[in-house]
Short mmCIF file of C-alpha atoms in Angstrom, two decimals:
data_model
loop_
_atom_site.label_atom_id
_atom_site.label_comp_id
_atom_site.label_asym_id
_atom_site.label_seq_id
_atom_site.Cartn_x
_atom_site.Cartn_y
_atom_site.Cartn_z
CA LYS A 1 135.73 180.07 105.73
CA PHE A 2 136.77 178.42 102.37
CA PHE A 3 140.16 179.76 102.49
CA ARG A 4 141.01 180.56 106.79
CA LEU A 5 140.39 178.15 109.59
CA ASN A 6 137.22 177.51 111.59
CA ASP A 7 137.29 180.84 113.66
CA PRO A 8 136.00 179.49 117.06
CA GLU A 9 132.49 180.93 117.51
CA ASN A 10 132.48 181.39 122.17
CA GLU A 11 135.22 180.95 124.27
CA ASP A 12 135.09 177.68 125.03
CA ASP A 13 135.58 176.48 121.68
CA GLN A 14 138.74 178.58 122.13
CA GLU A 15 140.29 177.40 124.51
CA ASP A 16 140.55 173.95 122.88
CA SER A 17 141.79 175.34 119.76
CA SER A 18 144.41 176.97 121.66
CA LEU A 19 145.16 173.92 123.76
CA ILE A 20 145.69 172.38 120.08
CA ASN A 21 147.92 174.47 119.20
CA ASN A 22 149.58 173.60 121.50
CA LYS A 23 150.46 170.45 121.20
CA ILE A 24 149.94 170.10 117.08
CA GLU A 25 152.20 172.05 114.70
CA LEU A 26 150.53 173.95 112.45
CA SER A 27 151.74 173.55 109.17
CA TRP A 28 150.49 173.84 105.89
CA GLU A 29 150.38 170.74 104.85
CA ARG A 30 147.82 170.04 107.84
CA ILE A 31 145.72 173.44 106.85
CA LEU A 32 145.79 172.42 103.06
CA TRP A 33 144.42 168.86 104.07
CA LYS A 34 142.21 170.05 106.79
CA LYS A 35 140.38 172.30 104.02
CA LEU A 36 140.33 169.54 101.26
CA ILE A 37 138.62 167.79 103.97
CA GLU A 38 136.01 170.38 104.57
CA CYS A 39 135.05 170.24 101.41
CA PHE A 40 133.53 167.28 102.09
CA ASP A 41 131.46 168.75 104.71
CA PRO A 42 128.29 168.72 105.05
CA GLU A 43 127.61 172.53 107.17
CA VAL A 44 129.65 173.66 103.76
CA ASP A 45 127.38 173.47 101.04
CA ALA A 46 124.20 174.81 103.57
CA LYS A 47 123.53 177.53 100.78
CA GLY A 48 122.97 175.06 97.82
CA LEU A 49 125.68 176.00 96.28
CA GLY A 50 126.89 172.61 96.35
CA VAL A 51 125.49 171.02 93.06
CA PHE A 52 127.77 173.62 90.80
CA PHE A 53 130.51 174.06 93.04
CA TYR A 54 131.29 172.18 95.71
CA GLY A 55 130.17 168.65 93.41
CA PRO A 56 132.92 168.63 90.95
CA LEU A 57 135.24 170.56 93.26
CA ARG A 58 134.86 166.88 95.78
CA VAL A 59 134.95 164.90 92.54
CA PHE A 60 138.16 166.35 91.32
CA ILE A 61 140.11 165.92 95.02
CA SER A 62 138.60 162.61 95.78
CA MET A 63 139.66 161.51 92.05
CA PHE A 64 142.52 163.38 91.41
CA LEU A 65 144.35 165.02 94.28
CA ILE A 66 144.28 162.66 97.73
CA PRO A 67 145.13 160.17 95.37
CA PHE A 68 148.10 161.92 93.89
CA TRP A 69 149.34 163.67 97.27
CA LEU A 70 149.02 159.90 98.90
CA LEU A 71 150.90 158.28 96.15
CA LEU A 72 153.79 161.10 96.55
CA GLY A 73 153.70 160.27 99.75
CA ILE A 74 154.09 156.85 99.55
CA LEU A 75 157.22 157.72 96.97
CA SER A 76 158.86 159.87 99.58
CA ALA A 77 158.42 157.84 102.13
CA GLY A 78 155.74 159.71 104.22
CA TRP A 79 158.04 163.07 104.27
CA LEU A 80 154.88 164.39 101.67
CA TRP A 81 151.95 163.02 103.36
CA PRO A 82 149.57 165.15 105.45
CA PRO A 83 150.84 165.18 108.90
CA GLN A 84 147.36 163.51 109.38
CA VAL A 85 147.77 160.49 107.32
CA ARG A 86 151.68 160.35 109.10
CA GLU A 87 149.54 160.41 112.60
CA GLY A 88 147.44 157.92 111.23
CA LEU A 89 149.44 155.63 110.60
CA PHE A 90 152.40 155.53 112.90
CA VAL A 91 150.69 157.41 115.88
CA GLN A 92 150.15 154.98 118.58
CA LYS A 93 147.06 156.02 119.87
CA VAL A 94 145.73 155.12 123.74
CA SER A 95 142.31 154.04 124.67
CA MET A 96 140.91 152.90 127.60
CA PRO A 97 138.65 149.99 126.56
CA GLU A 98 134.90 151.36 126.53
CA ASP A 99 133.11 148.09 127.79
CA SER A 100 131.70 148.23 130.76
CA GLY A 101 132.99 145.14 132.07
CA GLN A 102 136.87 146.27 131.24
CA ALA A 103 136.23 149.98 132.28
CA GLN A 104 135.28 149.05 135.68
CA GLU A 105 138.31 146.17 136.37
CA SER A 106 140.16 148.88 135.11
CA GLU A 107 139.45 151.61 137.58
CA LYS A 108 138.39 148.45 140.15
CA ARG A 109 142.81 147.88 139.21
CA MET A 110 143.97 151.39 139.51
CA ALA A 111 141.75 151.60 142.87
CA GLU A 112 143.71 148.39 143.98
CA VAL A 113 147.03 149.90 142.57
CA GLU A 114 146.54 153.30 144.92
CA GLU A 115 145.52 151.54 148.24
CA LEU A 116 148.47 148.93 148.01
CA GLN A 117 150.63 152.56 147.68
CA GLU A 118 149.14 153.90 150.88
CA SER A 119 149.51 150.65 153.11
CA LEU A 120 153.01 150.31 151.21
CA GLU A 121 153.50 154.33 152.67
CA ARG A 122 152.16 153.27 155.58
CA VAL A 123 154.22 150.55 156.41
CA GLN A 124 157.44 152.56 155.09
CA ASN A 125 156.39 155.24 158.29
CA ASP A 126 155.89 152.52 160.33
CA LEU A 127 158.91 151.25 160.09
CA VAL A 128 161.07 154.25 160.12
CA GLU A 129 159.59 155.44 163.37
CA GLU A 130 160.16 152.01 164.90
CA PHE A 131 163.54 151.79 163.46
CA SER A 132 163.64 155.39 165.31
CA ALA A 133 162.48 154.20 168.41
CA ASP A 134 165.14 150.77 168.48
CA ARG A 135 167.38 152.95 167.76
CA LYS A 136 166.76 155.04 170.85
CA GLU A 137 166.06 152.51 172.90
CA MET A 138 170.52 150.60 171.60
CA VAL A 139 171.04 154.86 172.73
CA GLU A 140 169.86 153.88 176.55
CA LEU A 141 171.09 150.18 176.76
CA ARG A 142 174.57 151.62 175.69
CA ASP A 143 174.13 154.14 178.62
CA GLN A 144 172.64 151.82 181.24
CA VAL A 145 175.57 149.13 180.54
CA LYS A 146 177.75 152.33 180.98
CA ALA A 147 177.16 152.94 184.22
CA ILE A 148 176.86 149.42 185.37
CA LYS A 149 180.17 149.11 183.44
CA LYS A 150 181.87 152.18 185.64
CA GLU A 151 179.69 150.79 188.90
CA LEU A 152 181.43 147.92 188.55
CA LYS A 153 184.61 148.97 188.20
CA ASP A 154 184.60 151.46 191.55
CA GLU A 155 183.18 148.37 193.73
CA MET A 156 186.08 146.22 192.30
CA LYS A 157 187.89 149.63 193.32
CA ASN A 158 186.42 149.41 196.91
CA ILE A 159 187.38 145.72 197.54
CA LYS A 160 190.24 146.02 196.09
CA GLN A 161 191.17 148.82 199.10
CA VAL A 162 189.14 146.12 201.02
CA MET A 163 190.89 143.54 200.92
CA THR A 164 194.67 145.81 200.58
CA SER A 165 193.37 147.11 204.47
CA LEU A 166 191.92 143.51 205.75
CA PHE A 167 196.23 141.96 204.44
CA GLU A 168 197.35 145.11 205.85
CA VAL A 169 195.40 144.29 209.32
CA GLN A 170 196.31 140.25 208.99
CA GLN A 171 200.14 141.63 208.48
CA ARG A 172 200.36 143.69 211.29
CA THR A 173 198.91 141.07 213.32
CA LEU A 174 201.04 138.28 212.37
CA VAL A 175 204.16 141.01 213.12
CA ARG A 176 202.66 141.71 216.85
CA TYR A 177 202.82 137.74 217.47
#
């Protein structure tokens, strides 16, 4: 276990490790740092050899190796730090509030936002339907106005013909007398 990465023993762990592998780049610094930190894991000392082997190794790692590595990282402006240290210092962690009041409040706000989005969609769809109905109504009104104009024009022609024929009749009657 000391010289290899933890192999997942069941399928769920394999899926989790594959997700981690997709998100985190495995580099020699990451692997070395993980191995150094694993020396402090109580499960590593399951056989009782920790007093003779892991005890001095832990002291050496915690007193010399890790401080030296961190000092090198400081001198190199973070380039030689292990990725875990860089992530701990420079990567912003997004977390949900754990307080029940804050969590419930944020869930309530999210529900309100979703409700408002649905309401906005409904209003938008209603407006689109209303605009299309208004457009159809305008087309119908325009057609009615055209029909009335044509009818009025025809009536004016008829009135003109009647007036012309009346004028001609009047002219004829005046000529006879």
